[in-house]
Short mmCIF file of N, CA and C in Angstrom, two decimals:
data_model
loop_
_atom_site.label_atom_id
_atom_site.label_comp_id
_atom_site.label_asym_id
_atom_site.label_seq_id
_atom_site.Cartn_x
_atom_site.Cartn_y
_atom_site.Cartn_z
N MET Z 12 0.85 -1.19 0.00
CA MET Z 12 0.00 0.00 0.00
C MET Z 12 0.89 1.24 0.00
N ASP Z 13 0.66 2.20 -0.94
CA ASP Z 13 1.51 3.38 -0.97
C ASP Z 13 1.06 4.41 0.07
N LYS Z 14 1.86 5.48 0.18
CA LYS Z 14 1.64 6.49 1.23
C LYS Z 14 0.28 7.16 1.10
N SER Z 15 -0.13 7.48 -0.15
CA SER Z 15 -1.42 8.16 -0.34
C SER Z 15 -2.59 7.28 0.09
N GLU Z 16 -2.48 5.95 -0.15
CA GLU Z 16 -3.54 5.04 0.28
C GLU Z 16 -3.60 4.97 1.80
N ASN Z 17 -2.41 4.95 2.45
CA ASN Z 17 -2.35 4.96 3.91
C ASN Z 17 -3.05 6.19 4.48
N GLN Z 18 -2.74 7.35 3.89
CA GLN Z 18 -3.35 8.61 4.36
C GLN Z 18 -4.86 8.58 4.15
N LYS Z 19 -5.27 8.04 3.01
CA LYS Z 19 -6.70 7.96 2.70
C LYS Z 19 -7.43 7.09 3.73
N ASN Z 20 -6.83 5.92 4.06
CA ASN Z 20 -7.45 5.01 5.03
C ASN Z 20 -7.52 5.64 6.41
N SER Z 21 -6.42 6.30 6.85
CA SER Z 21 -6.44 6.88 8.18
C SER Z 21 -7.40 8.07 8.23
N SER Z 22 -7.50 8.80 7.12
CA SER Z 22 -8.43 9.92 7.10
C SER Z 22 -9.88 9.44 7.11
N SER Z 23 -10.18 8.34 6.39
CA SER Z 23 -11.56 7.84 6.39
C SER Z 23 -11.93 7.29 7.76
N THR Z 24 -10.96 6.69 8.47
CA THR Z 24 -11.22 6.22 9.83
C THR Z 24 -11.55 7.40 10.74
N ALA Z 25 -10.76 8.45 10.66
CA ALA Z 25 -10.95 9.62 11.53
C ALA Z 25 -12.23 10.37 11.20
N ASP Z 26 -12.73 10.25 9.97
CA ASP Z 26 -13.96 10.93 9.60
C ASP Z 26 -15.19 10.25 10.20
N ARG Z 27 -15.08 8.95 10.49
CA ARG Z 27 -16.22 8.25 11.09
C ARG Z 27 -16.37 8.66 12.54
N ASP Z 28 -17.60 8.66 13.02
CA ASP Z 28 -17.89 9.08 14.38
C ASP Z 28 -17.06 8.31 15.40
N ILE Z 29 -16.39 9.01 16.30
CA ILE Z 29 -15.49 8.37 17.25
C ILE Z 29 -16.24 7.42 18.18
N PHE Z 30 -17.48 7.76 18.55
CA PHE Z 30 -18.23 6.91 19.47
C PHE Z 30 -18.68 5.61 18.78
N GLU Z 31 -18.94 5.70 17.49
CA GLU Z 31 -19.26 4.50 16.70
C GLU Z 31 -18.03 3.60 16.63
N ARG Z 32 -16.85 4.22 16.42
CA ARG Z 32 -15.61 3.44 16.34
C ARG Z 32 -15.29 2.79 17.69
N LEU Z 33 -15.52 3.52 18.79
CA LEU Z 33 -15.31 2.96 20.12
C LEU Z 33 -16.22 1.76 20.35
N ARG Z 34 -17.48 1.91 19.98
CA ARG Z 34 -18.47 0.84 20.19
C ARG Z 34 -18.12 -0.41 19.40
N LYS Z 35 -17.41 -0.21 18.27
CA LYS Z 35 -16.99 -1.34 17.44
C LYS Z 35 -15.66 -1.92 17.90
N GLY Z 36 -15.08 -1.36 18.96
CA GLY Z 36 -13.84 -1.89 19.51
C GLY Z 36 -12.59 -1.44 18.80
N GLU Z 37 -12.66 -0.33 18.07
CA GLU Z 37 -11.48 0.15 17.35
C GLU Z 37 -10.60 0.97 18.29
N THR Z 38 -9.30 0.73 18.23
CA THR Z 38 -8.35 1.49 19.04
C THR Z 38 -8.34 2.94 18.60
N ILE Z 39 -8.36 3.85 19.58
CA ILE Z 39 -8.32 5.28 19.30
C ILE Z 39 -6.93 5.80 19.62
N LEU Z 40 -6.25 6.36 18.63
CA LEU Z 40 -4.90 6.88 18.82
C LEU Z 40 -4.97 8.23 19.52
N PRO Z 41 -3.91 8.61 20.26
CA PRO Z 41 -3.96 9.86 21.01
C PRO Z 41 -4.07 11.11 20.13
N ASN Z 42 -3.62 11.00 18.88
CA ASN Z 42 -3.71 12.15 17.97
C ASN Z 42 -4.97 12.12 17.10
N ASP Z 43 -5.92 11.29 17.46
CA ASP Z 43 -7.17 11.21 16.68
C ASP Z 43 -7.84 12.59 16.67
N PRO Z 44 -8.24 13.08 15.50
CA PRO Z 44 -8.82 14.43 15.43
C PRO Z 44 -10.14 14.57 16.18
N GLN Z 45 -10.79 13.46 16.52
CA GLN Z 45 -12.05 13.55 17.27
C GLN Z 45 -11.89 13.21 18.76
N ALA Z 46 -10.66 12.99 19.21
CA ALA Z 46 -10.44 12.57 20.60
C ALA Z 46 -11.03 13.58 21.60
N TYR Z 47 -10.99 14.86 21.25
CA TYR Z 47 -11.54 15.90 22.14
C TYR Z 47 -13.01 15.65 22.47
N ARG Z 48 -13.73 14.98 21.57
CA ARG Z 48 -15.17 14.74 21.78
C ARG Z 48 -15.41 13.82 22.97
N MET Z 49 -14.47 12.90 23.25
CA MET Z 49 -14.62 12.02 24.42
C MET Z 49 -14.59 12.84 25.71
N ILE Z 50 -13.68 13.81 25.77
CA ILE Z 50 -13.56 14.65 26.97
C ILE Z 50 -14.80 15.53 27.11
N GLU Z 51 -15.24 16.13 26.00
CA GLU Z 51 -16.45 16.96 26.04
C GLU Z 51 -17.66 16.16 26.53
N ALA Z 52 -17.81 14.95 26.01
CA ALA Z 52 -18.94 14.09 26.40
C ALA Z 52 -18.86 13.74 27.88
N SER Z 53 -17.66 13.49 28.39
CA SER Z 53 -17.50 13.16 29.81
C SER Z 53 -17.93 14.32 30.71
N TYR Z 54 -17.58 15.54 30.31
CA TYR Z 54 -17.99 16.70 31.11
C TYR Z 54 -19.50 16.91 31.06
N ASN Z 55 -20.11 16.65 29.91
CA ASN Z 55 -21.57 16.74 29.82
C ASN Z 55 -22.24 15.70 30.71
N THR Z 56 -21.68 14.49 30.73
CA THR Z 56 -22.20 13.44 31.60
C THR Z 56 -22.04 13.82 33.06
N LYS Z 57 -20.91 14.44 33.38
CA LYS Z 57 -20.64 14.82 34.78
C LYS Z 57 -21.71 15.77 35.31
N LYS Z 58 -22.20 16.67 34.47
CA LYS Z 58 -23.25 17.60 34.90
C LYS Z 58 -24.49 16.84 35.36
N LEU Z 59 -24.89 15.83 34.56
CA LEU Z 59 -26.05 15.02 34.92
C LEU Z 59 -25.77 14.15 36.14
N LEU Z 60 -24.52 13.65 36.25
CA LEU Z 60 -24.15 12.83 37.40
C LEU Z 60 -24.25 13.62 38.70
N LEU Z 61 -23.84 14.89 38.66
CA LEU Z 61 -23.93 15.71 39.86
C LEU Z 61 -25.38 15.80 40.34
N GLN Z 62 -26.30 15.98 39.40
CA GLN Z 62 -27.72 16.02 39.76
C GLN Z 62 -28.18 14.66 40.29
N MET Z 63 -27.82 13.60 39.57
CA MET Z 63 -28.28 12.27 39.95
C MET Z 63 -27.73 11.86 41.32
N ASN Z 64 -26.45 12.15 41.55
CA ASN Z 64 -25.83 11.71 42.80
C ASN Z 64 -26.27 12.54 44.00
N ASN Z 65 -26.97 13.63 43.75
CA ASN Z 65 -27.53 14.44 44.84
C ASN Z 65 -29.04 14.25 44.97
N ALA Z 66 -29.61 13.39 44.14
CA ALA Z 66 -31.05 13.14 44.19
C ALA Z 66 -31.34 12.05 45.22
N SER Z 67 -32.48 12.20 45.90
CA SER Z 67 -32.87 11.17 46.88
C SER Z 67 -34.09 10.38 46.42
N ASP Z 68 -34.81 10.90 45.44
CA ASP Z 68 -36.01 10.22 44.96
C ASP Z 68 -35.61 9.16 43.91
N PRO Z 69 -35.98 7.90 44.11
CA PRO Z 69 -35.59 6.82 43.18
C PRO Z 69 -36.01 7.09 41.73
N LYS Z 70 -37.19 7.69 41.55
CA LYS Z 70 -37.65 7.97 40.19
C LYS Z 70 -36.76 9.02 39.53
N GLU Z 71 -36.39 10.03 40.29
CA GLU Z 71 -35.50 11.07 39.75
C GLU Z 71 -34.14 10.47 39.37
N VAL Z 72 -33.64 9.58 40.22
CA VAL Z 72 -32.37 8.90 39.91
C VAL Z 72 -32.49 8.13 38.60
N ARG Z 73 -33.58 7.37 38.44
CA ARG Z 73 -33.78 6.60 37.20
C ARG Z 73 -33.93 7.51 35.99
N ASP Z 74 -34.67 8.62 36.16
CA ASP Z 74 -34.86 9.55 35.05
C ASP Z 74 -33.53 10.16 34.59
N LEU Z 75 -32.70 10.54 35.55
CA LEU Z 75 -31.41 11.12 35.20
C LEU Z 75 -30.48 10.06 34.59
N LEU Z 76 -30.56 8.83 35.12
CA LEU Z 76 -29.75 7.75 34.54
C LEU Z 76 -30.22 7.44 33.11
N SER Z 77 -31.51 7.58 32.86
CA SER Z 77 -32.04 7.41 31.50
C SER Z 77 -31.43 8.45 30.56
N GLN Z 78 -31.30 9.69 31.05
CA GLN Z 78 -30.68 10.73 30.23
C GLN Z 78 -29.20 10.43 29.98
N ILE Z 79 -28.53 9.97 31.02
CA ILE Z 79 -27.09 9.67 30.91
C ILE Z 79 -26.86 8.54 29.92
N THR Z 80 -27.69 7.49 29.99
CA THR Z 80 -27.49 6.32 29.12
C THR Z 80 -28.21 6.43 27.78
N ALA Z 81 -29.03 7.47 27.63
CA ALA Z 81 -29.83 7.65 26.41
C ALA Z 81 -30.69 6.41 26.14
N SER Z 82 -31.20 5.81 27.21
CA SER Z 82 -32.09 4.65 27.10
C SER Z 82 -33.00 4.63 28.32
N GLU Z 83 -34.14 3.98 28.17
CA GLU Z 83 -35.08 3.95 29.29
C GLU Z 83 -34.59 3.00 30.39
N ILE Z 84 -34.56 3.52 31.61
CA ILE Z 84 -34.23 2.69 32.77
C ILE Z 84 -35.54 2.25 33.40
N ASP Z 85 -35.76 0.95 33.45
CA ASP Z 85 -37.01 0.39 33.94
C ASP Z 85 -37.23 0.73 35.42
N GLU Z 86 -38.51 0.86 35.80
CA GLU Z 86 -38.83 1.21 37.19
C GLU Z 86 -38.42 0.11 38.18
N SER Z 87 -38.12 -1.09 37.70
CA SER Z 87 -37.67 -2.18 38.57
C SER Z 87 -36.19 -2.07 38.92
N VAL Z 88 -35.48 -1.12 38.31
CA VAL Z 88 -34.05 -0.93 38.56
C VAL Z 88 -33.86 -0.05 39.79
N ALA Z 89 -32.96 -0.47 40.69
CA ALA Z 89 -32.63 0.34 41.88
C ALA Z 89 -31.15 0.70 41.82
N VAL Z 90 -30.86 1.99 41.98
CA VAL Z 90 -29.49 2.47 41.98
C VAL Z 90 -29.27 3.28 43.25
N PHE Z 91 -28.33 2.84 44.07
CA PHE Z 91 -27.94 3.59 45.26
C PHE Z 91 -26.75 4.47 44.87
N THR Z 92 -26.98 5.76 44.82
CA THR Z 92 -25.92 6.69 44.43
C THR Z 92 -24.99 6.92 45.61
N PRO Z 93 -23.74 7.34 45.36
CA PRO Z 93 -23.23 7.81 44.08
C PRO Z 93 -22.86 6.67 43.11
N LEU Z 94 -23.02 6.98 41.84
CA LEU Z 94 -22.59 6.13 40.73
C LEU Z 94 -21.78 7.02 39.81
N TYR Z 95 -20.65 6.52 39.34
CA TYR Z 95 -19.77 7.32 38.48
C TYR Z 95 -19.69 6.67 37.11
N ILE Z 96 -19.95 7.48 36.07
CA ILE Z 96 -19.91 6.99 34.68
C ILE Z 96 -19.17 8.05 33.86
N ASN Z 97 -18.27 7.61 32.99
CA ASN Z 97 -17.51 8.61 32.23
C ASN Z 97 -18.17 9.02 30.92
N TYR Z 98 -19.10 8.22 30.40
CA TYR Z 98 -19.79 8.58 29.16
C TYR Z 98 -21.29 8.30 29.29
N GLY Z 99 -21.67 7.05 29.39
CA GLY Z 99 -23.06 6.70 29.69
C GLY Z 99 -23.84 6.12 28.54
N LYS Z 100 -23.65 6.65 27.36
CA LYS Z 100 -24.49 6.22 26.23
C LYS Z 100 -24.13 4.84 25.69
N HIS Z 101 -23.05 4.26 26.19
CA HIS Z 101 -22.69 2.89 25.81
C HIS Z 101 -23.00 1.91 26.94
N THR Z 102 -23.81 2.34 27.91
CA THR Z 102 -24.25 1.46 29.00
C THR Z 102 -25.71 1.08 28.78
N LYS Z 103 -25.99 -0.21 28.81
CA LYS Z 103 -27.35 -0.71 28.69
C LYS Z 103 -27.68 -1.53 29.93
N ILE Z 104 -28.82 -1.21 30.57
CA ILE Z 104 -29.20 -1.84 31.84
C ILE Z 104 -30.57 -2.48 31.69
N GLY Z 105 -30.66 -3.77 32.05
CA GLY Z 105 -31.91 -4.51 31.93
C GLY Z 105 -32.86 -4.24 33.09
N LYS Z 106 -33.80 -5.14 33.31
CA LYS Z 106 -34.81 -5.00 34.36
C LYS Z 106 -34.35 -5.71 35.64
N ASN Z 107 -34.94 -5.28 36.77
CA ASN Z 107 -34.65 -5.89 38.08
C ASN Z 107 -33.15 -5.90 38.40
N VAL Z 108 -32.47 -4.86 37.98
CA VAL Z 108 -31.03 -4.71 38.27
C VAL Z 108 -30.88 -3.89 39.55
N PHE Z 109 -29.93 -4.29 40.39
CA PHE Z 109 -29.61 -3.54 41.60
C PHE Z 109 -28.15 -3.13 41.55
N ILE Z 110 -27.90 -1.82 41.68
CA ILE Z 110 -26.54 -1.28 41.69
C ILE Z 110 -26.35 -0.55 43.01
N ASN Z 111 -25.41 -1.03 43.81
CA ASN Z 111 -25.19 -0.48 45.14
C ASN Z 111 -24.26 0.74 45.08
N PHE Z 112 -24.00 1.33 46.26
CA PHE Z 112 -23.24 2.57 46.36
C PHE Z 112 -21.86 2.52 45.72
N ASP Z 113 -21.46 3.66 45.16
CA ASP Z 113 -20.05 3.94 44.88
C ASP Z 113 -19.43 3.08 43.79
N CYS Z 114 -20.21 2.77 42.74
CA CYS Z 114 -19.68 1.99 41.61
C CYS Z 114 -19.16 2.92 40.52
N THR Z 115 -18.23 2.40 39.72
CA THR Z 115 -17.62 3.17 38.64
C THR Z 115 -17.75 2.40 37.33
N PHE Z 116 -18.33 3.05 36.32
CA PHE Z 116 -18.49 2.45 35.00
C PHE Z 116 -17.72 3.29 33.98
N LEU Z 117 -16.68 2.73 33.39
CA LEU Z 117 -16.03 3.35 32.23
C LEU Z 117 -16.57 2.62 31.01
N ASP Z 118 -17.46 3.28 30.27
CA ASP Z 118 -18.28 2.55 29.29
C ASP Z 118 -18.04 2.91 27.84
N LEU Z 119 -16.94 3.59 27.51
CA LEU Z 119 -16.72 3.93 26.11
C LEU Z 119 -16.67 2.69 25.23
N GLY Z 120 -16.19 1.57 25.78
CA GLY Z 120 -16.14 0.31 25.03
C GLY Z 120 -17.44 -0.46 25.05
N GLY Z 121 -18.39 -0.04 25.90
CA GLY Z 121 -19.70 -0.69 25.98
C GLY Z 121 -19.85 -1.56 27.21
N ILE Z 122 -20.95 -1.36 27.93
CA ILE Z 122 -21.29 -2.19 29.10
C ILE Z 122 -22.74 -2.62 28.95
N THR Z 123 -22.98 -3.92 28.99
CA THR Z 123 -24.34 -4.46 28.96
C THR Z 123 -24.57 -5.21 30.26
N ILE Z 124 -25.63 -4.81 30.98
CA ILE Z 124 -26.01 -5.44 32.24
C ILE Z 124 -27.40 -6.01 32.03
N GLU Z 125 -27.51 -7.35 32.01
CA GLU Z 125 -28.78 -7.99 31.71
C GLU Z 125 -29.70 -8.02 32.94
N ASP Z 126 -30.91 -8.54 32.75
CA ASP Z 126 -31.94 -8.59 33.80
C ASP Z 126 -31.45 -9.34 35.03
N GLY Z 127 -31.85 -8.84 36.19
CA GLY Z 127 -31.63 -9.56 37.44
C GLY Z 127 -30.23 -9.50 38.00
N VAL Z 128 -29.36 -8.68 37.41
CA VAL Z 128 -27.97 -8.59 37.89
C VAL Z 128 -27.92 -7.79 39.19
N GLN Z 129 -27.08 -8.25 40.12
CA GLN Z 129 -26.84 -7.52 41.37
C GLN Z 129 -25.38 -7.08 41.40
N ILE Z 130 -25.17 -5.80 41.65
CA ILE Z 130 -23.82 -5.23 41.69
C ILE Z 130 -23.62 -4.60 43.06
N ALA Z 131 -22.63 -5.09 43.80
CA ALA Z 131 -22.37 -4.66 45.18
C ALA Z 131 -21.61 -3.32 45.20
N PRO Z 132 -21.39 -2.76 46.38
CA PRO Z 132 -20.68 -1.47 46.46
C PRO Z 132 -19.26 -1.53 45.90
N LYS Z 133 -18.85 -0.39 45.37
CA LYS Z 133 -17.47 -0.15 44.91
C LYS Z 133 -17.01 -1.08 43.79
N VAL Z 134 -17.95 -1.55 42.99
CA VAL Z 134 -17.58 -2.37 41.82
C VAL Z 134 -17.14 -1.45 40.69
N SER Z 135 -16.09 -1.85 39.98
CA SER Z 135 -15.61 -1.11 38.81
C SER Z 135 -15.80 -1.96 37.55
N LEU Z 136 -16.50 -1.41 36.57
CA LEU Z 136 -16.66 -2.03 35.26
C LEU Z 136 -15.87 -1.17 34.28
N LEU Z 137 -14.76 -1.67 33.78
CA LEU Z 137 -13.81 -0.86 33.02
C LEU Z 137 -13.68 -1.39 31.60
N SER Z 138 -14.46 -0.83 30.68
CA SER Z 138 -14.47 -1.34 29.30
C SER Z 138 -13.39 -0.69 28.44
N GLU Z 139 -12.44 -0.05 29.09
CA GLU Z 139 -11.37 0.64 28.37
C GLU Z 139 -10.02 0.23 28.93
N GLY Z 140 -9.04 0.10 28.04
CA GLY Z 140 -7.68 -0.23 28.45
C GLY Z 140 -6.68 0.49 27.57
N HIS Z 141 -5.42 0.17 27.78
CA HIS Z 141 -4.34 0.79 27.01
C HIS Z 141 -3.32 -0.27 26.63
N PRO Z 142 -2.60 -0.08 25.52
CA PRO Z 142 -1.53 -1.03 25.18
C PRO Z 142 -0.43 -1.01 26.24
N ILE Z 143 0.29 -2.12 26.36
CA ILE Z 143 1.38 -2.21 27.34
C ILE Z 143 2.61 -1.44 26.87
N ALA Z 144 2.89 -1.45 25.56
CA ALA Z 144 4.09 -0.78 25.03
C ALA Z 144 4.06 0.71 25.38
N PRO Z 145 5.12 1.23 26.02
CA PRO Z 145 5.12 2.63 26.45
C PRO Z 145 4.85 3.62 25.32
N ASP Z 146 5.37 3.34 24.11
CA ASP Z 146 5.20 4.29 23.02
C ASP Z 146 3.78 4.29 22.45
N LYS Z 147 2.96 3.31 22.85
CA LYS Z 147 1.57 3.25 22.36
C LYS Z 147 0.57 3.41 23.49
N ARG Z 148 1.03 3.62 24.70
CA ARG Z 148 0.18 3.52 25.88
C ARG Z 148 -0.91 4.58 25.96
N HIS Z 149 -0.75 5.69 25.27
CA HIS Z 149 -1.78 6.73 25.32
C HIS Z 149 -2.94 6.45 24.37
N SER Z 150 -2.84 5.37 23.61
CA SER Z 150 -3.99 4.94 22.79
C SER Z 150 -5.05 4.32 23.70
N LEU Z 151 -6.30 4.38 23.28
CA LEU Z 151 -7.41 3.82 24.06
C LEU Z 151 -7.91 2.56 23.36
N VAL Z 152 -7.96 1.45 24.10
CA VAL Z 152 -8.40 0.18 23.54
C VAL Z 152 -9.74 -0.19 24.18
N PRO Z 153 -10.85 -0.02 23.44
CA PRO Z 153 -12.17 -0.33 24.00
C PRO Z 153 -12.58 -1.77 23.70
N LYS Z 154 -13.08 -2.47 24.73
CA LYS Z 154 -13.63 -3.82 24.55
C LYS Z 154 -14.82 -3.94 25.49
N SER Z 155 -15.93 -4.42 24.97
CA SER Z 155 -17.17 -4.39 25.75
C SER Z 155 -17.17 -5.39 26.91
N ILE Z 156 -17.93 -5.02 27.94
CA ILE Z 156 -18.19 -5.88 29.09
C ILE Z 156 -19.65 -6.32 29.01
N HIS Z 157 -19.89 -7.59 29.27
CA HIS Z 157 -21.26 -8.13 29.22
C HIS Z 157 -21.51 -8.93 30.49
N ILE Z 158 -22.48 -8.50 31.27
CA ILE Z 158 -22.84 -9.22 32.50
C ILE Z 158 -24.21 -9.84 32.26
N LYS Z 159 -24.24 -11.16 32.24
CA LYS Z 159 -25.46 -11.88 31.86
C LYS Z 159 -26.44 -12.02 33.03
N LYS Z 160 -27.63 -12.52 32.71
CA LYS Z 160 -28.75 -12.56 33.65
C LYS Z 160 -28.38 -13.17 35.00
N ASN Z 161 -28.89 -12.51 36.05
CA ASN Z 161 -28.81 -13.01 37.43
C ASN Z 161 -27.39 -13.15 37.97
N ALA Z 162 -26.41 -12.57 37.31
CA ALA Z 162 -25.05 -12.60 37.87
C ALA Z 162 -25.00 -11.68 39.10
N TRP Z 163 -24.07 -11.99 39.99
CA TRP Z 163 -23.88 -11.19 41.20
C TRP Z 163 -22.40 -10.83 41.27
N ILE Z 164 -22.14 -9.52 41.27
CA ILE Z 164 -20.77 -9.03 41.33
C ILE Z 164 -20.51 -8.52 42.74
N GLY Z 165 -19.57 -9.15 43.45
CA GLY Z 165 -19.31 -8.84 44.85
C GLY Z 165 -18.59 -7.51 45.05
N ALA Z 166 -18.64 -7.02 46.28
CA ALA Z 166 -18.11 -5.71 46.63
C ALA Z 166 -16.64 -5.56 46.22
N ASN Z 167 -16.35 -4.38 45.67
CA ASN Z 167 -14.98 -4.00 45.35
C ASN Z 167 -14.34 -4.87 44.26
N ALA Z 168 -15.16 -5.59 43.49
CA ALA Z 168 -14.64 -6.37 42.37
C ALA Z 168 -14.37 -5.44 41.18
N THR Z 169 -13.41 -5.82 40.36
CA THR Z 169 -13.09 -5.07 39.15
C THR Z 169 -13.23 -6.00 37.95
N ILE Z 170 -14.05 -5.57 36.99
CA ILE Z 170 -14.24 -6.33 35.74
C ILE Z 170 -13.52 -5.55 34.65
N LEU Z 171 -12.54 -6.19 34.01
CA LEU Z 171 -11.74 -5.50 33.00
C LEU Z 171 -12.36 -5.62 31.61
N HIS Z 172 -11.84 -4.80 30.70
CA HIS Z 172 -12.41 -4.71 29.36
C HIS Z 172 -12.36 -6.04 28.62
N GLY Z 173 -13.43 -6.30 27.87
CA GLY Z 173 -13.53 -7.50 27.06
C GLY Z 173 -14.07 -8.72 27.78
N VAL Z 174 -14.51 -8.56 29.04
CA VAL Z 174 -14.93 -9.71 29.85
C VAL Z 174 -16.45 -9.90 29.79
N THR Z 175 -16.87 -11.18 29.69
CA THR Z 175 -18.27 -11.56 29.84
C THR Z 175 -18.41 -12.37 31.12
N ILE Z 176 -19.39 -11.99 31.94
CA ILE Z 176 -19.71 -12.74 33.17
C ILE Z 176 -20.94 -13.58 32.85
N GLY Z 177 -20.82 -14.90 33.04
CA GLY Z 177 -21.88 -15.82 32.66
C GLY Z 177 -23.13 -15.70 33.51
N GLU Z 178 -24.20 -16.25 32.96
CA GLU Z 178 -25.51 -16.24 33.61
C GLU Z 178 -25.43 -16.95 34.97
N ASN Z 179 -26.04 -16.34 35.97
CA ASN Z 179 -26.14 -16.88 37.35
C ASN Z 179 -24.81 -16.94 38.09
N SER Z 180 -23.73 -16.50 37.48
CA SER Z 180 -22.42 -16.63 38.13
C SER Z 180 -22.21 -15.56 39.19
N VAL Z 181 -21.27 -15.85 40.10
CA VAL Z 181 -20.95 -14.96 41.21
C VAL Z 181 -19.46 -14.62 41.14
N VAL Z 182 -19.17 -13.33 41.25
CA VAL Z 182 -17.78 -12.87 41.33
C VAL Z 182 -17.55 -12.46 42.79
N ALA Z 183 -16.62 -13.13 43.46
CA ALA Z 183 -16.37 -12.88 44.88
C ALA Z 183 -15.84 -11.47 45.11
N ALA Z 184 -16.10 -10.95 46.29
CA ALA Z 184 -15.67 -9.60 46.66
C ALA Z 184 -14.15 -9.46 46.48
N GLY Z 185 -13.75 -8.31 45.97
CA GLY Z 185 -12.33 -7.99 45.84
C GLY Z 185 -11.63 -8.63 44.66
N SER Z 186 -12.36 -9.35 43.82
CA SER Z 186 -11.74 -10.05 42.69
C SER Z 186 -11.40 -9.09 41.55
N VAL Z 187 -10.41 -9.49 40.76
CA VAL Z 187 -10.10 -8.79 39.50
C VAL Z 187 -10.32 -9.79 38.38
N VAL Z 188 -11.29 -9.48 37.50
CA VAL Z 188 -11.69 -10.42 36.44
C VAL Z 188 -11.14 -9.93 35.11
N SER Z 189 -10.21 -10.72 34.55
CA SER Z 189 -9.60 -10.34 33.28
C SER Z 189 -9.95 -11.30 32.15
N LYS Z 190 -10.66 -12.40 32.49
CA LYS Z 190 -11.06 -13.39 31.47
C LYS Z 190 -12.53 -13.74 31.66
N ASN Z 191 -13.14 -14.22 30.60
CA ASN Z 191 -14.56 -14.57 30.64
C ASN Z 191 -14.86 -15.58 31.75
N VAL Z 192 -16.03 -15.42 32.35
CA VAL Z 192 -16.50 -16.32 33.40
C VAL Z 192 -17.67 -17.11 32.82
N PRO Z 193 -17.63 -18.45 32.90
CA PRO Z 193 -18.74 -19.25 32.36
C PRO Z 193 -20.01 -19.10 33.19
N ASP Z 194 -21.11 -19.65 32.70
CA ASP Z 194 -22.37 -19.65 33.44
C ASP Z 194 -22.24 -20.51 34.70
N ASN Z 195 -23.03 -20.15 35.72
CA ASN Z 195 -23.25 -21.01 36.90
C ASN Z 195 -21.99 -21.42 37.65
N VAL Z 196 -21.10 -20.44 37.89
CA VAL Z 196 -19.92 -20.71 38.71
C VAL Z 196 -19.69 -19.56 39.69
N VAL Z 197 -18.89 -19.84 40.71
CA VAL Z 197 -18.38 -18.80 41.61
C VAL Z 197 -16.90 -18.64 41.29
N VAL Z 198 -16.47 -17.41 41.05
CA VAL Z 198 -15.05 -17.14 40.79
C VAL Z 198 -14.54 -16.15 41.83
N GLY Z 199 -13.23 -16.22 42.10
CA GLY Z 199 -12.64 -15.29 43.05
C GLY Z 199 -11.15 -15.22 42.86
N GLY Z 200 -10.55 -14.17 43.44
CA GLY Z 200 -9.11 -14.01 43.44
C GLY Z 200 -8.63 -13.00 42.41
N THR Z 201 -7.29 -12.81 42.40
CA THR Z 201 -6.66 -11.89 41.48
C THR Z 201 -5.44 -12.56 40.87
N PRO Z 202 -5.49 -12.99 39.60
CA PRO Z 202 -6.69 -12.98 38.76
C PRO Z 202 -7.67 -14.08 39.21
N THR Z 203 -8.90 -13.96 38.76
CA THR Z 203 -9.92 -14.89 39.23
C THR Z 203 -9.72 -16.31 38.72
N LYS Z 204 -10.18 -17.26 39.53
CA LYS Z 204 -10.25 -18.65 39.09
C LYS Z 204 -11.58 -19.21 39.61
N ILE Z 205 -12.02 -20.30 39.01
CA ILE Z 205 -13.29 -20.90 39.42
C ILE Z 205 -13.09 -21.56 40.79
N ILE Z 206 -13.97 -21.18 41.72
CA ILE Z 206 -13.93 -21.74 43.06
C ILE Z 206 -14.88 -22.93 43.17
N LYS Z 207 -16.08 -22.77 42.59
CA LYS Z 207 -17.02 -23.90 42.59
C LYS Z 207 -18.10 -23.68 41.55
N LYS Z 208 -18.81 -24.75 41.23
CA LYS Z 208 -19.96 -24.66 40.32
C LYS Z 208 -21.21 -24.47 41.16
N ILE Z 209 -22.19 -23.80 40.57
CA ILE Z 209 -23.45 -23.57 41.26
C ILE Z 209 -24.45 -24.64 40.82
#
């Protein structure tokens, strides 16, 4: 491929919406011409988070979370604030979900929380990472997180980008999950391993 073709390809990539590229799992380089939009979006989300995290009425919390996620939050969802989200529009939350105090969602890579999921205090869902190589480390690598039906994420657990938590599975408190968890198991530790089947 000659130089002009390279420039054409990189320019066509940069012309596409950065949030669409993030959702598709494309790495965003630090010099991306649309990178500023991620910071702008985070500050806009922060304004809504300030309102939501100071609200005491459950309906108001759900309404503000609906605005943050740009999707309807069902009345069966309970969120104990504060909740911290850096973008919001790549987070999808099912029905009968419970999110306890002080959780952090970095969702540029996408977070899906299915029906019946329970999330304990201080859980971090981090759908974003960076390359290990120092010269590439400022690039953003988005990979979606998927938490399937009836999973329970224990207090202070961290779910890293690209991880799926299986249906009915339990992540023990304080765990760091860097690999997919199958259905119907309990996992724990850093990194996590299967402790038992349910």
